[in-house]
Short mmCIF file of C-alpha atoms and ligand atoms in Angstrom, two decimals:
data_model
loop_
_atom_site.label_atom_id
_atom_site.label_comp_id
_atom_site.label_asym_id
_atom_site.label_seq_id
_atom_site.Cartn_x
_atom_site.Cartn_y
_atom_site.Cartn_z
CA UNK A 1 26.43 56.15 -15.94
CA UNK A 2 29.49 53.49 -17.25
CA UNK A 3 29.97 54.47 -20.60
CA UNK A 4 29.16 50.49 -22.74
CA UNK A 5 31.78 51.84 -25.69
CA UNK A 6 35.40 51.51 -26.24
CA UNK A 7 37.09 54.59 -28.20
CA UNK A 8 41.21 53.96 -27.62
CA UNK A 9 43.01 54.65 -30.32
CA UNK A 10 40.90 55.81 -31.82
CA UNK A 11 40.23 60.24 -33.16
CA UNK A 12 37.33 62.28 -33.00
CA UNK A 13 37.25 65.46 -34.11
CA UNK A 14 34.76 67.93 -32.79
CA UNK A 15 34.07 71.34 -33.48
CA UNK A 16 31.59 73.57 -32.21
CA UNK A 17 33.13 71.69 -28.78
CA UNK A 18 34.43 73.85 -26.63
CA UNK A 19 30.71 73.93 -25.19
CA UNK A 20 26.62 73.02 -23.77
CA UNK A 21 25.95 69.48 -26.13
CA UNK A 22 28.16 69.64 -28.49
CA UNK A 23 31.35 70.17 -25.73
CA UNK A 24 29.23 66.99 -23.28
CA UNK A 25 29.27 64.89 -26.09
CA UNK A 26 34.27 65.50 -26.55
CA UNK A 27 33.76 64.51 -22.48
CA UNK A 28 31.44 61.05 -23.69
CA UNK A 29 34.08 60.45 -26.10
CA UNK A 30 37.05 61.54 -23.83
CA UNK A 31 35.72 59.12 -21.18
CA UNK A 32 35.28 55.74 -24.21
CA UNK A 33 39.64 56.70 -24.65
CA UNK A 34 39.55 58.50 -28.35
CA UNK A 35 41.65 61.52 -28.51
CA UNK A 36 39.94 64.65 -28.76
CA UNK A 37 40.41 67.44 -31.35
CA UNK A 38 38.13 71.03 -30.37
CA UNK A 39 37.12 73.86 -33.06
CA UNK A 40 34.92 76.90 -32.23
CA UNK A 41 36.18 80.22 -32.07
CA UNK A 42 37.08 81.16 -28.58
CA UNK A 43 40.66 80.96 -27.47
CA UNK A 44 39.34 80.79 -23.32
CA UNK A 45 36.75 77.88 -24.64
CA UNK A 46 39.03 76.61 -26.39
CA UNK A 47 41.34 76.64 -24.77
CA UNK A 48 39.59 75.40 -21.14
CA UNK A 49 37.66 72.85 -23.05
CA UNK A 50 40.65 71.11 -24.50
CA UNK A 51 42.70 71.29 -20.79
CA UNK A 52 38.62 69.72 -19.35
CA UNK A 53 39.29 66.71 -22.32
CA UNK A 54 42.93 65.46 -20.98
CA UNK A 55 41.36 65.08 -17.01
CA UNK A 56 40.21 61.21 -18.62
CA UNK A 57 43.82 60.74 -18.88
CA UNK A 58 43.69 61.39 -23.27
CA UNK A 59 45.50 63.14 -25.93
CA UNK A 60 43.25 66.86 -26.53
CA UNK A 61 44.49 69.66 -28.94
CA UNK A 62 42.06 72.76 -29.91
CA UNK A 63 42.47 75.47 -32.21
CA UNK A 64 40.33 79.50 -32.29
CA UNK A 65 38.59 79.38 -35.63
CA UNK A 66 35.08 79.78 -37.57
CA UNK A 67 33.30 77.57 -39.06
CA UNK A 68 32.19 80.51 -41.48
CA UNK A 69 35.89 80.84 -43.30
CA UNK A 70 36.59 77.26 -45.42
CA UNK A 71 40.96 78.15 -45.42
CA UNK A 72 41.29 77.86 -41.21
CA UNK A 73 38.47 74.79 -41.24
CA UNK A 74 40.51 73.75 -43.31
CA UNK A 75 44.20 73.62 -41.62
CA UNK A 76 42.53 72.98 -38.90
CA UNK A 77 41.15 69.51 -39.91
CA UNK A 78 44.49 69.17 -41.52
CA UNK A 79 46.86 69.62 -38.50
CA UNK A 80 44.22 67.03 -36.79
CA UNK A 81 44.22 64.61 -38.74
CA UNK A 82 47.71 64.93 -39.56
CA UNK A 83 48.80 64.70 -35.43
CA UNK A 84 46.33 62.00 -35.06
CA UNK A 85 46.82 59.77 -37.85
CA UNK A 86 43.83 60.60 -39.34
CA UNK A 87 40.22 61.33 -37.58
CA UNK A 88 37.30 58.54 -36.79
CA UNK A 89 35.14 59.79 -35.59
CA UNK A 90 33.71 63.14 -37.13
CA UNK A 91 30.65 65.75 -34.59
CA UNK A 92 29.76 69.17 -36.32
CA UNK A 93 27.68 71.26 -34.41
CA UNK A 94 28.39 74.37 -34.47
CA UNK A 95 25.93 76.67 -34.50
CA UNK A 96 24.12 80.63 -33.88
CA UNK A 97 20.57 80.57 -32.34
CA UNK A 98 18.22 83.88 -31.08
CA UNK A 99 14.35 84.34 -30.97
CA UNK A 100 13.60 86.51 -33.43
CA UNK A 101 10.18 87.10 -34.65
CA UNK A 102 11.08 86.61 -39.24
CA UNK A 103 10.35 90.17 -39.63
CA UNK A 104 12.70 91.48 -36.78
CA UNK A 105 15.48 89.92 -38.30
CA UNK A 106 17.58 91.04 -40.44
CA UNK A 107 19.45 89.80 -43.72
CA UNK A 108 22.20 90.08 -41.84
CA UNK A 109 21.12 88.34 -38.88
CA UNK A 110 19.62 85.56 -40.80
CA UNK A 111 22.99 85.27 -42.91
CA UNK A 112 24.85 85.40 -39.65
CA UNK A 113 22.60 82.03 -38.77
CA UNK A 114 22.22 80.54 -42.09
CA UNK A 115 26.07 81.31 -42.32
CA UNK A 116 26.54 78.88 -38.66
CA UNK A 117 25.12 75.98 -38.92
CA UNK A 118 24.74 75.67 -42.33
CA UNK A 119 27.84 76.60 -44.92
CA UNK A 120 29.24 76.11 -41.82
CA UNK A 121 28.49 71.59 -41.62
CA UNK A 122 29.44 72.00 -45.40
CA UNK A 123 33.37 73.63 -44.48
CA UNK A 124 33.71 70.74 -41.76
CA UNK A 125 32.34 67.58 -43.55
CA UNK A 126 34.00 68.89 -46.70
CA UNK A 127 37.16 70.04 -45.18
CA UNK A 128 36.88 66.34 -42.98
CA UNK A 129 36.72 63.75 -45.79
CA UNK A 130 40.17 64.07 -47.04
CA UNK A 131 41.51 62.99 -43.61
CA UNK A 132 38.67 60.32 -42.25
CA UNK A 133 40.13 56.87 -41.75
CA UNK A 134 37.79 55.13 -44.86
CA UNK A 135 36.41 53.37 -44.94
CA UNK A 136 34.98 53.10 -40.96
CA UNK A 137 35.13 56.46 -39.64
CA UNK A 138 31.46 58.35 -39.21
CA UNK A 139 29.99 61.53 -39.43
CA UNK A 140 27.24 62.95 -36.58
CA UNK A 141 25.73 66.07 -37.52
CA UNK A 142 24.07 67.81 -34.55
CA UNK A 143 20.65 69.06 -35.74
CA UNK A 144 17.56 69.88 -34.52
CA UNK A 145 13.97 69.01 -33.64
CA UNK A 146 13.40 72.73 -35.83
CA UNK A 147 15.05 71.33 -39.58
CA UNK A 148 11.39 69.62 -39.23
CA UNK A 149 8.44 71.38 -37.20
CA UNK A 150 8.42 74.53 -38.42
CA UNK A 151 9.25 76.87 -34.99
CA UNK A 152 7.74 80.49 -34.66
CA UNK A 153 11.01 82.76 -33.45
CA UNK A 154 13.28 80.38 -36.01
CA UNK A 155 13.10 80.53 -39.27
CA UNK A 156 16.56 81.32 -39.92
CA UNK A 157 17.56 78.03 -37.67
CA UNK A 158 14.64 76.36 -39.42
CA UNK A 159 15.74 77.40 -42.85
CA UNK A 160 19.50 76.44 -41.44
CA UNK A 161 19.19 73.38 -40.44
CA UNK A 162 16.30 71.54 -42.68
CA UNK A 163 20.09 72.35 -44.95
CA UNK A 164 22.00 70.59 -42.60
CA UNK A 165 19.45 67.46 -42.95
CA UNK A 166 19.88 67.37 -46.08
CA UNK A 167 23.22 67.37 -46.31
CA UNK A 168 23.38 64.62 -43.33
CA UNK A 169 21.51 62.63 -46.44
CA UNK A 170 23.76 63.69 -49.29
CA UNK A 171 26.72 62.89 -47.98
CA UNK A 172 26.03 59.82 -46.38
CA UNK A 173 24.79 58.60 -50.05
CA UNK A 174 27.21 59.70 -51.84
CA UNK A 175 30.78 58.79 -49.03
CA UNK A 176 28.80 55.46 -48.59
CA UNK A 177 30.45 53.68 -51.30
CA UNK A 178 34.17 54.96 -49.01
CA UNK A 179 32.73 53.04 -46.32
CA UNK A 180 31.59 56.33 -44.65
CA UNK A 181 28.63 56.80 -42.19
CA UNK A 182 26.97 59.61 -41.92
CA UNK A 183 24.20 60.68 -39.92
CA UNK A 184 22.56 63.38 -37.48
CA UNK A 185 21.19 63.36 -33.65
CA UNK A 186 18.28 66.30 -33.45
CA UNK A 187 18.13 67.49 -29.72
CA UNK A 188 15.53 68.30 -28.69
CA UNK A 189 15.16 70.43 -25.09
CA UNK A 190 18.75 70.48 -23.15
CA UNK A 191 18.64 71.30 -19.96
CA UNK A 192 21.98 73.92 -19.07
CA UNK A 193 22.73 75.18 -22.76
CA UNK A 194 23.24 78.45 -24.43
CA UNK A 195 20.71 77.06 -26.48
CA UNK A 196 18.01 76.47 -23.43
CA UNK A 197 19.25 79.82 -22.23
CA UNK A 198 17.88 82.11 -25.53
CA UNK A 199 14.54 80.37 -26.16
CA UNK A 200 13.22 79.55 -22.34
CA UNK A 201 15.32 82.04 -20.29
CA UNK A 202 12.19 82.05 -17.26
CA UNK A 203 10.43 79.26 -14.83
CA UNK A 204 7.24 79.98 -16.45
CA UNK A 205 9.12 79.15 -20.56
CA UNK A 206 10.81 76.34 -18.32
CA UNK A 207 7.06 74.48 -17.08
CA UNK A 208 5.85 75.06 -20.16
CA UNK A 209 8.52 73.58 -22.66
CA UNK A 210 8.99 70.56 -20.91
CA UNK A 211 4.99 70.09 -20.65
CA UNK A 212 5.36 69.77 -24.40
CA UNK A 213 7.72 67.04 -23.95
CA UNK A 214 6.18 63.02 -23.49
CA UNK A 215 8.61 62.40 -21.55
CA UNK A 216 8.33 65.53 -18.95
CA UNK A 217 11.41 65.97 -19.00
CA UNK A 218 15.00 68.36 -20.20
CA UNK A 219 17.47 65.90 -22.03
CA UNK A 220 21.41 66.23 -21.17
CA UNK A 221 24.07 66.50 -22.36
CA UNK A 222 25.05 62.86 -21.72
CA UNK A 223 21.76 61.60 -24.07
CA UNK A 224 22.89 63.64 -26.71
CA UNK A 225 26.35 61.38 -26.66
CA UNK A 226 25.32 57.79 -25.46
CA UNK A 227 23.89 59.00 -29.10
CA UNK A 228 26.92 60.42 -30.65
CA UNK A 229 28.71 56.83 -29.74
CA UNK A 230 26.35 54.06 -30.78
CA UNK A 231 25.34 56.14 -34.37
CA UNK A 232 29.88 55.82 -34.64
CA UNK A 233 30.44 53.02 -32.96
CA UNK A 234 30.21 49.34 -35.25
CA UNK A 235 27.36 48.70 -33.52
CA UNK A 236 25.71 51.02 -36.25
CA UNK A 237 27.66 49.99 -38.50
CA UNK A 238 24.53 49.46 -41.59
CA UNK A 239 22.86 53.00 -40.67
CA UNK A 240 23.48 55.62 -42.29
CA UNK A 241 21.63 59.00 -43.87
CA UNK A 242 19.00 59.06 -40.15
CA UNK A 243 18.78 61.78 -38.20
CA UNK A 244 18.17 60.20 -34.68
CA UNK A 245 15.67 62.92 -32.17
CA UNK A 246 16.58 62.99 -29.12
CA UNK A 247 13.89 64.40 -27.33
CA UNK A 248 12.00 63.24 -24.75
CA UNK A 249 9.35 62.76 -27.91
CA UNK A 250 9.49 66.36 -28.31
CA UNK A 251 9.16 66.16 -32.09
CA UNK A 252 5.92 63.83 -31.85
CA UNK A 253 4.34 67.31 -31.34
CA UNK A 254 6.44 71.08 -30.67
CA UNK A 255 4.90 73.29 -28.78
CA UNK A 256 1.10 72.27 -30.34
CA UNK A 257 1.97 69.59 -27.75
CA UNK A 258 0.98 71.69 -24.91
CA UNK A 259 -1.28 74.56 -27.25
CA UNK A 260 1.27 76.87 -26.98
CA UNK A 261 3.49 78.12 -30.12
CA UNK A 262 6.79 79.91 -28.68
CA UNK A 263 5.38 83.65 -30.09
CA UNK A 264 3.51 82.70 -27.43
CA UNK A 265 5.68 81.00 -24.67
CA UNK A 266 8.30 83.98 -25.37
CA UNK A 267 5.49 86.96 -24.66
CA UNK A 268 3.58 84.91 -21.63
CA UNK A 269 2.34 87.78 -19.27
CA UNK A 270 4.26 86.81 -16.13
CA UNK A 271 2.03 85.08 -14.01
CA UNK A 272 1.01 85.60 -10.29
CA UNK A 273 1.79 82.62 -8.18
CA UNK A 274 -1.03 81.19 -5.50
CA UNK A 275 0.79 83.62 -2.75
CA UNK A 276 -0.40 86.45 -4.88
CA UNK A 277 3.91 87.36 -6.05
CA UNK A 278 4.60 88.48 -9.71
CA UNK A 279 6.76 85.75 -11.04
P1 NAP B 1 26.27 76.53 -27.03
O1 NAP B 1 27.37 75.91 -25.94
O2 NAP B 1 26.41 78.05 -27.46
O3 NAP B 1 27.52 75.94 -28.25
C1 NAP B 1 27.67 75.75 -29.39
C2 NAP B 1 29.46 75.67 -30.01
O4 NAP B 1 29.56 76.28 -31.48
C3 NAP B 1 29.65 76.76 -29.74
O5 NAP B 1 31.40 75.88 -28.68
C4 NAP B 1 30.92 77.62 -29.97
O6 NAP B 1 31.71 78.56 -28.88
C5 NAP B 1 30.54 76.78 -30.95
N1 NAP B 1 30.81 78.32 -32.41
C6 NAP B 1 29.44 78.72 -32.04
N2 NAP B 1 29.94 79.92 -33.30
C7 NAP B 1 30.86 79.23 -34.67
C8 NAP B 1 31.61 79.56 -35.10
N3 NAP B 1 30.69 80.64 -36.22
N4 NAP B 1 32.29 78.83 -35.70
C9 NAP B 1 33.31 77.85 -34.39
N5 NAP B 1 32.40 77.76 -33.68
C10 NAP B 1 31.13 78.12 -33.82
O7 NAP B 1 25.29 75.97 -27.94
P2 NAP B 1 24.35 74.38 -26.68
O8 NAP B 1 22.87 74.71 -27.25
O9 NAP B 1 25.23 73.05 -26.70
O10 NAP B 1 23.90 73.95 -28.82
C11 NAP B 1 24.58 73.18 -29.34
C12 NAP B 1 24.32 72.35 -30.79
O11 NAP B 1 23.06 71.19 -30.17
C13 NAP B 1 24.05 73.09 -31.81
O12 NAP B 1 23.99 72.54 -33.39
C14 NAP B 1 23.08 73.45 -31.34
O13 NAP B 1 21.36 73.91 -32.70
C15 NAP B 1 22.30 72.16 -31.01
N6 NAP B 1 21.09 72.05 -30.30
C16 NAP B 1 20.88 72.43 -29.37
C17 NAP B 1 19.61 72.19 -28.27
C18 NAP B 1 19.99 73.38 -26.75
O14 NAP B 1 18.36 72.12 -26.61
N7 NAP B 1 20.38 73.37 -26.46
C19 NAP B 1 18.07 72.00 -28.65
C20 NAP B 1 18.49 71.07 -30.39
C21 NAP B 1 19.72 71.18 -30.70
P3 NAP B 1 32.19 79.68 -29.67
O15 NAP B 1 30.94 81.17 -29.09
O16 NAP B 1 33.56 79.57 -28.45
O17 NAP B 1 32.48 79.46 -30.78
N1 COA B 2 17.09 89.60 -32.73
C1 COA B 2 17.89 89.62 -33.50
N2 COA B 2 18.69 89.51 -34.70
C2 COA B 2 19.59 89.36 -33.52
C3 COA B 2 19.56 88.94 -32.51
C4 COA B 2 18.02 89.74 -32.21
N3 COA B 2 18.22 88.48 -30.57
N4 COA B 2 21.23 88.42 -32.15
C5 COA B 2 22.37 90.18 -32.84
N5 COA B 2 20.97 89.12 -34.19
C6 COA B 2 21.83 89.58 -35.21
C7 COA B 2 22.30 91.49 -35.38
O1 COA B 2 21.42 92.29 -35.39
C8 COA B 2 22.99 91.24 -36.53
O2 COA B 2 23.06 91.65 -37.04
P1 COA B 2 23.39 93.60 -37.98
O3 COA B 2 24.27 93.54 -38.05
O4 COA B 2 22.44 93.24 -39.34
O5 COA B 2 22.78 94.09 -37.36
C9 COA B 2 23.56 89.81 -37.15
O6 COA B 2 22.79 89.45 -36.69
C10 COA B 2 25.36 89.44 -36.52
O7 COA B 2 25.20 88.89 -35.19
P2 COA B 2 26.34 89.25 -34.51
O8 COA B 2 26.44 89.24 -33.29
O9 COA B 2 27.43 90.21 -35.40
O10 COA B 2 27.17 87.47 -35.42
P3 COA B 2 28.49 87.21 -34.71
O11 COA B 2 28.75 86.63 -36.21
O12 COA B 2 29.22 87.57 -33.69
O13 COA B 2 27.24 86.56 -34.07
C11 COA B 2 25.44 84.94 -33.54
C12 COA B 2 26.00 85.46 -34.51
C13 COA B 2 24.23 85.94 -34.06
C14 COA B 2 24.23 83.94 -34.00
C15 COA B 2 25.21 85.10 -32.34
O14 COA B 2 23.60 85.25 -30.97
C16 COA B 2 26.14 83.67 -31.37
O15 COA B 2 27.46 83.85 -32.12
N6 COA B 2 25.80 82.75 -31.18
C17 COA B 2 26.92 81.59 -30.22
C18 COA B 2 26.04 81.30 -29.25
C19 COA B 2 24.74 79.93 -29.40
O16 COA B 2 23.72 80.61 -30.82
N7 COA B 2 23.96 79.03 -28.89
C20 COA B 2 23.03 78.32 -28.95
C21 COA B 2 22.46 76.92 -29.79
S1 COA B 2 21.35 75.99 -30.42
#
């Protein structure tokens, strides 16, 4: 799809921007002419993402850092800000997830997800503010429907992402006076992503997921990118503090729409197909 946005001369920093949804968002901004900086833990993923982003013809740089380490995050944002002459758009989407019942999550497992998703978002936004090109800069956090729809096997993620949405709203209030808008995109089930590989690893689970989406199919990374391009653009100049679901209507009913909780989905017994073969 042709990108109807022009981000030439703009700088975009994507925390967690080396795979999946966030890399898709980074590509969309690079295609629209922006300079890109991405950050994630793996140097290998950072190098691959930077090389791929450069194929659009613009500048791209990357940082191997963990969002749980504030000093490393600060150093990366300082360097990107200096290299690009400030940052116009910040996308914050580093996250971790695994499905497990509350009693199967160790204190360190719960802490790991909260540290990455919630504290990591705080570290990234806090470190970015000094380098944002105010007024006019925009922040988009990548949240999830777990922030406002309770989901079995996702207590840690629900708690962490609910906090992320509050960070979005409070930052929008505090930074509005500086001309910085802060919004969030809440993706539904997005195909070909690590998140979906973890939450819907089999064909029968994938079908149960799409059955619970009013539009009847998975979303794409491009769907999320389009929302980010709009929210960060002057077309959304009076929009701040919103959590925008881009989920095919999934959050209207969640898994309840298909009459099944995630717990049931993940523990569903194998279904015999009509030819008698067990899936
Ligand atoms: P993904 O490919 O695993 O993306 C996660 C990114 O964050 C990767 O670049 C990863 O790279 C980085 N990351 C993870 N932990 C990090 C840490 N501690 N410090 C720095 N970077 C870290 O997963 P995805 O499914 O595309 O998810 C992307 C975002 O969309 C997440 O915020 C997720 O909650 C949200 N989301 C996804 C779905 C979905 O359907 N997939 C639905 C709703 C919301 P490294 O491994 O190199 O660190
Ligand atoms: N079920 C229960 N607990 C789990 C688990 C699972 N499937 N996977 C990890 N954990 C627990 C570990 O056992 C550990 O706890 P412990 O020390 O008490 O044993 C804790 O989580 C941390 O695990 P570790 O692998 O050391 O953490 P990490 O910091 O290297 O990785 C994760 C963080 C666990 C979130 C990891 O899955 C990750 O890096 N995810 C990023 C990619 C991703 O999740 N993408 C989808 C985004 S929606």
